[in-house]
Coordinates of C-alpha atoms in Angstrom, one line a residue:
Chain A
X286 CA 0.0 0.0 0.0
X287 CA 1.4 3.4 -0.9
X288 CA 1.9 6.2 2.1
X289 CA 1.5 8.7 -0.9
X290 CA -0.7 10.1 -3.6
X291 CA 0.8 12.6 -5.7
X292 CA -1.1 14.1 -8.2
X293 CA -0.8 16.9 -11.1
X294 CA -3.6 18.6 -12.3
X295 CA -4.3 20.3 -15.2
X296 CA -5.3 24.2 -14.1
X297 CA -8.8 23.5 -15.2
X298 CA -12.2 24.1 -13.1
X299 CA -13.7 20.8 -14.3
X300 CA -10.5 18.7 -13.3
X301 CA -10.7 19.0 -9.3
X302 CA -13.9 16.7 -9.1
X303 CA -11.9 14.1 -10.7
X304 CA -8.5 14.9 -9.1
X305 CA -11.0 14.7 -5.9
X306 CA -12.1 11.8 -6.4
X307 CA -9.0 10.4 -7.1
X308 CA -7.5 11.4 -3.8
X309 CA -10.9 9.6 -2.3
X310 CA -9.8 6.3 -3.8
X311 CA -6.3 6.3 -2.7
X312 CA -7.9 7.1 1.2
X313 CA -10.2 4.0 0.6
X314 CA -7.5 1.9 -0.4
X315 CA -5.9 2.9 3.8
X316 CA -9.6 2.2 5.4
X317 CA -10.0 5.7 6.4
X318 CA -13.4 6.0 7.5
X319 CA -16.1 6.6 5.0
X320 CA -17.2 10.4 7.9
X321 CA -13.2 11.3 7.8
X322 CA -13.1 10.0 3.6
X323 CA -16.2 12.9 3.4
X324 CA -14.0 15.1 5.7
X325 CA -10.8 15.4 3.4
X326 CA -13.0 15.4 0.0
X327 CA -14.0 18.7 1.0
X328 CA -10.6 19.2 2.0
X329 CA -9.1 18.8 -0.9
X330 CA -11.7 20.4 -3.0
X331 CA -11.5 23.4 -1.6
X332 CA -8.1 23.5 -1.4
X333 CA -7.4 22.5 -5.1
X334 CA -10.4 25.3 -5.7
X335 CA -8.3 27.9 -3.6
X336 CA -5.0 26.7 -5.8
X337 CA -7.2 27.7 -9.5
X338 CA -8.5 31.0 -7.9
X339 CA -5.4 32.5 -6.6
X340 CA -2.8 30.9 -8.5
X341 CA -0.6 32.2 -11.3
X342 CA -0.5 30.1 -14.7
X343 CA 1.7 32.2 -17.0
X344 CA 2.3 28.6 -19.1
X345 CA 0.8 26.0 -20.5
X346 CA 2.8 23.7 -18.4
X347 CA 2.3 25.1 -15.2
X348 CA 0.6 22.4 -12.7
X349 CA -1.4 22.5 -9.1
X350 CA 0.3 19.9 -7.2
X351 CA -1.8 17.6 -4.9
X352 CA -0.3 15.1 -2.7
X353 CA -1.7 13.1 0.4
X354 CA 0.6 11.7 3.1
X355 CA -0.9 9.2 5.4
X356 CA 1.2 8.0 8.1
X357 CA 1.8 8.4 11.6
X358 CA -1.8 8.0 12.3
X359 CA -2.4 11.5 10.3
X360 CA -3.8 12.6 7.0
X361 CA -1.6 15.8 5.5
X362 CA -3.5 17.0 2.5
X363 CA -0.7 19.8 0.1
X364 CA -1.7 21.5 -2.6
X365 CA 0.7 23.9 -4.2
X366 CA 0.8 26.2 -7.0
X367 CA 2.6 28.8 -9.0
X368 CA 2.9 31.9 -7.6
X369 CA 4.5 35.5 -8.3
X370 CA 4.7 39.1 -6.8
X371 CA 1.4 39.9 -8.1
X372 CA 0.1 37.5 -5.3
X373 CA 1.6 39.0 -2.2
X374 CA -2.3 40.7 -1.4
X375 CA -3.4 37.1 -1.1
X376 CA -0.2 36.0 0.8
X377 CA -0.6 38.4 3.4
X378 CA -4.4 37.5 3.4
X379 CA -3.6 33.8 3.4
X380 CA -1.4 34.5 6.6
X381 CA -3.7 36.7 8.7
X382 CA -6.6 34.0 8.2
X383 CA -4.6 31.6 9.1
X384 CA -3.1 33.2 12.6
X385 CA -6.9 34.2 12.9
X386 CA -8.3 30.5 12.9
X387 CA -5.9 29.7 14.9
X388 CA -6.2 32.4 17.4
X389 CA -9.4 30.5 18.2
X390 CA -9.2 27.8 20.6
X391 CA -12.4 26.2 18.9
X392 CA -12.7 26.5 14.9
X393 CA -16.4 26.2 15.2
X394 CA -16.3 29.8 16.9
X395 CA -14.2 30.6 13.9
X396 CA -16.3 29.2 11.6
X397 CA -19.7 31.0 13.0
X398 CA -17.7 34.4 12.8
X399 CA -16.4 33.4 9.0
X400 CA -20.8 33.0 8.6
X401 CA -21.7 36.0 10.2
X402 CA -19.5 37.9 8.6
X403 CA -19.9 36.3 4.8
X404 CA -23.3 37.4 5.3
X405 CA -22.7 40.6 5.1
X406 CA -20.5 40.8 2.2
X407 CA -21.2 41.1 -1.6
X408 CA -22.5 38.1 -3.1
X409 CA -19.9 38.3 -6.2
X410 CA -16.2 38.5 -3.3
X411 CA -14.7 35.5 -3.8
X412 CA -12.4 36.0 -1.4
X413 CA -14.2 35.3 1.9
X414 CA -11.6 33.0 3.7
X415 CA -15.1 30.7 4.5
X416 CA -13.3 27.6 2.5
X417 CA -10.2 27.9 5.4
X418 CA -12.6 28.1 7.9
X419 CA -14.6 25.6 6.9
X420 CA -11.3 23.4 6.8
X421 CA -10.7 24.0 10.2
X422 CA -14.1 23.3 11.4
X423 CA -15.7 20.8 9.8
X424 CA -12.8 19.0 8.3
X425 CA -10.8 19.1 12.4
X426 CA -7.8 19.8 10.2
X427 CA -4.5 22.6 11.6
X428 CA -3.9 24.5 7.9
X429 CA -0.3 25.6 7.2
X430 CA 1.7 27.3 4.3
X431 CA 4.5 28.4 3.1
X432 CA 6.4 29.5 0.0
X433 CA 9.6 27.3 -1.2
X434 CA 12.3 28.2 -3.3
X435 CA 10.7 27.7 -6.7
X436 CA 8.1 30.1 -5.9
X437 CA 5.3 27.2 -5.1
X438 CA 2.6 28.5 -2.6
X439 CA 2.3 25.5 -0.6
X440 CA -0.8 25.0 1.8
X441 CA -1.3 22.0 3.6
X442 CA -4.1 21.1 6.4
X443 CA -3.3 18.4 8.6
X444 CA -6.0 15.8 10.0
X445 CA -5.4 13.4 12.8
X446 CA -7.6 9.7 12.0
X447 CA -9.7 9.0 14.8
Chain B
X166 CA -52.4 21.0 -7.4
X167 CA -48.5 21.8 -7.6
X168 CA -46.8 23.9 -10.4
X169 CA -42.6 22.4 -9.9
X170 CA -39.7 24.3 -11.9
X171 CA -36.0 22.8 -12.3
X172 CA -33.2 24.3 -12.9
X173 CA -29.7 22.4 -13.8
X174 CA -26.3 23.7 -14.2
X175 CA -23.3 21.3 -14.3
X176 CA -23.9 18.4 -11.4
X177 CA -26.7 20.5 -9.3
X178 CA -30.1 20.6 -10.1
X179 CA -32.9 22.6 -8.2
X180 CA -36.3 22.0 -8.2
X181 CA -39.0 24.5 -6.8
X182 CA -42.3 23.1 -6.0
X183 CA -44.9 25.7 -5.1
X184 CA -47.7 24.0 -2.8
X185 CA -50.5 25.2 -1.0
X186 CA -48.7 26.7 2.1
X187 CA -45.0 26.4 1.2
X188 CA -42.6 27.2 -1.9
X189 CA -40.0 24.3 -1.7
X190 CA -36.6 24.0 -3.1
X191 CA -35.2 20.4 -3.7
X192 CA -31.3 20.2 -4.3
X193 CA -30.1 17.2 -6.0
X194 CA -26.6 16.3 -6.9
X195 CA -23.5 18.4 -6.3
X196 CA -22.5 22.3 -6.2
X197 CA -18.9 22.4 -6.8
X198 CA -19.2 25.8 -9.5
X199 CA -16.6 28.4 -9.3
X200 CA -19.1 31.1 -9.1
X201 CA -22.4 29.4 -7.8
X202 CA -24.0 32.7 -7.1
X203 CA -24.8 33.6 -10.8
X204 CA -26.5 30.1 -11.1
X205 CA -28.2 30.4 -7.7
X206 CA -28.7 34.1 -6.6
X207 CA -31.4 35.1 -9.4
X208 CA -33.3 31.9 -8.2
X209 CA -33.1 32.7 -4.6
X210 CA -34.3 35.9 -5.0
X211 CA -37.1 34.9 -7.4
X212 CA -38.1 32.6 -4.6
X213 CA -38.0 34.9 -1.8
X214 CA -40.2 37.6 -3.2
X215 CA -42.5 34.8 -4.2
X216 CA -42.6 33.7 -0.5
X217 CA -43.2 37.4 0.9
X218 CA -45.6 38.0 -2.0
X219 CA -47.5 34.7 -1.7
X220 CA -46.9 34.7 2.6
X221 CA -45.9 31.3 2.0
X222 CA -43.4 29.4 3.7
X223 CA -40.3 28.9 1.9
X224 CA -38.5 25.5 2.4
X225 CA -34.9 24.9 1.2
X226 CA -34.3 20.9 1.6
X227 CA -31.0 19.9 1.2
X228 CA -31.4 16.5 2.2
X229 CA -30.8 15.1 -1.9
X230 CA -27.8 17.5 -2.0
X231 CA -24.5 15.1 -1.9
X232 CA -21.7 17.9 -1.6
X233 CA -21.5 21.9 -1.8
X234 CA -18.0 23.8 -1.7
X235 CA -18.1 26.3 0.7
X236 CA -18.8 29.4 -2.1
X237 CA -22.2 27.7 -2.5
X238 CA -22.4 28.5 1.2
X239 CA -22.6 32.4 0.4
X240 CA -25.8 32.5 -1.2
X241 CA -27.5 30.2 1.2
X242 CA -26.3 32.4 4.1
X243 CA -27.4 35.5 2.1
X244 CA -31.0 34.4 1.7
X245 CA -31.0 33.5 4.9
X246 CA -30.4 37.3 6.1
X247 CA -32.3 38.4 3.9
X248 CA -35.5 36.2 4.9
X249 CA -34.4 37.1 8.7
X250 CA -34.5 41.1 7.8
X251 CA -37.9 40.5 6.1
X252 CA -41.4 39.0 6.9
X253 CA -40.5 36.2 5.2
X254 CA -40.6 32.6 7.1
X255 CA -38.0 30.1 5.8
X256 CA -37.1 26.3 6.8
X257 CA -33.9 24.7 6.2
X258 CA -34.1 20.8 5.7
X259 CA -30.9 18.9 6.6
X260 CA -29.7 15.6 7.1
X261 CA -28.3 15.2 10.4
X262 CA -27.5 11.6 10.0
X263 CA -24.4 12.6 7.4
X264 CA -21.7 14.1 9.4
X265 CA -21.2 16.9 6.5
X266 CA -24.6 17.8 6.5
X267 CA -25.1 17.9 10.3
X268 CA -21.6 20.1 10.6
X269 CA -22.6 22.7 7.6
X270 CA -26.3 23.2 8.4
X271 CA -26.6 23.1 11.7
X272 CA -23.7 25.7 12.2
X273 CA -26.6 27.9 10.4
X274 CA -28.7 28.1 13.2
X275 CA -27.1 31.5 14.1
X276 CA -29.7 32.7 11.6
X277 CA -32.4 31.4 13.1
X278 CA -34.8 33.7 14.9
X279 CA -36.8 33.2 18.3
X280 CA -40.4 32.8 16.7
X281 CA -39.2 30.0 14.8
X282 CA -39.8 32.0 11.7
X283 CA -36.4 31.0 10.4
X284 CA -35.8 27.6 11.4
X285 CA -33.3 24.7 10.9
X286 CA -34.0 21.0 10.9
X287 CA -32.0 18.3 11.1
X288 CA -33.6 15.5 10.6
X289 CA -32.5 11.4 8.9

């Protein structure tokens, strides 16, 4: 059985279903739960869906990276993506919502807030933060990111199986 | 005698059912659109003046609905203010049996009001 599913996906809108999907088989093949399976689907979904909206794709070649690691009695879900200068608004947006949920002892509180204050905001900003949220929340997982050397924007969320 | 619309676009399809006290919307499938809100928010609002016209209650039953990323959440949430700020008297049907469903929905209930005018249900 392999430890790790690495996957790259075509910058499309239509591929993260089936890159989803794909990361759902390689969870059924460790007997993750069908609740925590359902759990990091939306995980990954909304990360990959994070990774098209704020990523930079100057070529044709340029890839989202998805890779699951289960060991250790934990799931880490990456996705990474190019990234330039243009993105450092969403960087320093990325950083302070991910400080925030974790400034919050329980990411159900974080969550509710994300709600309330979604609620309020135009229907058309993309850019609400709710996906994070909902990460932390529903999906129990700690979100991380960082920036490497070739200029990938990695962000990874970290669930423990029960 | 019930007069039922449907609306598809990609893997979600809607259906609105107009009955003699309630205006339900059935979701079926999954809402995993980039920008759900210009599929969704023209039939949300269509519904909700139809509710506060017709002083119907609306029902939104999500119990069919199999996944929704998080930016389907936004118009759900919207229509749920905007029911709250007006007359209007709005359900949400949920499955609490599936964990997904019982963790999205029922972290709506901040929207709910006292009178039970906007109300949340799990149920299996």
């Amino acid at each position: 059985m392999r430890d790790a599913l690495r996957v790259r996906m075509k910058p499309d809108w239509d591929e993260i279903g089936r890159t989803s999907e794909r990361g759902l088989r390689f969870l059924a093949s460790h007997r993750i739960s069908p609740q925590l399976a359902e759990a990091l689907y939306m995980i990954i979904s909304e990360l990959l869906e994070n990774s098209l909206k704020y990523g930079v794709y100057a070529t044709e070649k340029e890839r989202v990276a998805l890779s699951i690691r289960v060991a250790d009695r934990q799931v880490i879900v990456e996705v990474s993506n190019p990234f330039d200068e243009s993105c450092r608004a969403h960087l320093e947006t990325l950083d302070k919502l991910v400080q925030w949920i974790r400034g919050y002892q329980d990411p159900f509180e974080a969550y509710l807030e994300k709600l309330r204050e979604v609620s309020r905001r135009p229907l058309q900003d993309e850019t609400s933060g709710l996906g994070l949220a909902r990460i932390a929340y529903e999906g129990g997982a700690i979100l991380d990111f960082f920036v490497d050397e070739k200029k990938l924007l990695n962000v990874s969320a970290l669930s423990t199986l029960e | 005698m019930t007069d039922t619309q449907s609306f598809t676009h990609d893997s979600l399809r809607v259906e609105i059912a107009e009955e003699a006290q309630s205006i339900t919307m059935r979701w079926f499938g999954k809402s995993t659109m980039r920008k759900p809100g210009d599929f969704l928010a023209p039939i949300l609002a269509d519904l909700l003046k139809r509710g506060n016209e017709s002083g119907k209650r609306i029902v939104m039953d999500f119990r069919t609905l199999q996944y929704m990323n998080s930016s389907t959440i936004t118009p759900v949430i919207r229509l749920l203010e905007q029911a709250r700020r007006s007359a209007g008297r709005l359900s949400v049907l949920y499955r609490q049996d599936l964990k997904w469903q019982h963790l999205s929905f029922s972290a709506l209930k901040i929207f709910e009001t006292p009178d039970a005018r906007i109300e949340l249900k799990g149920a299996e």
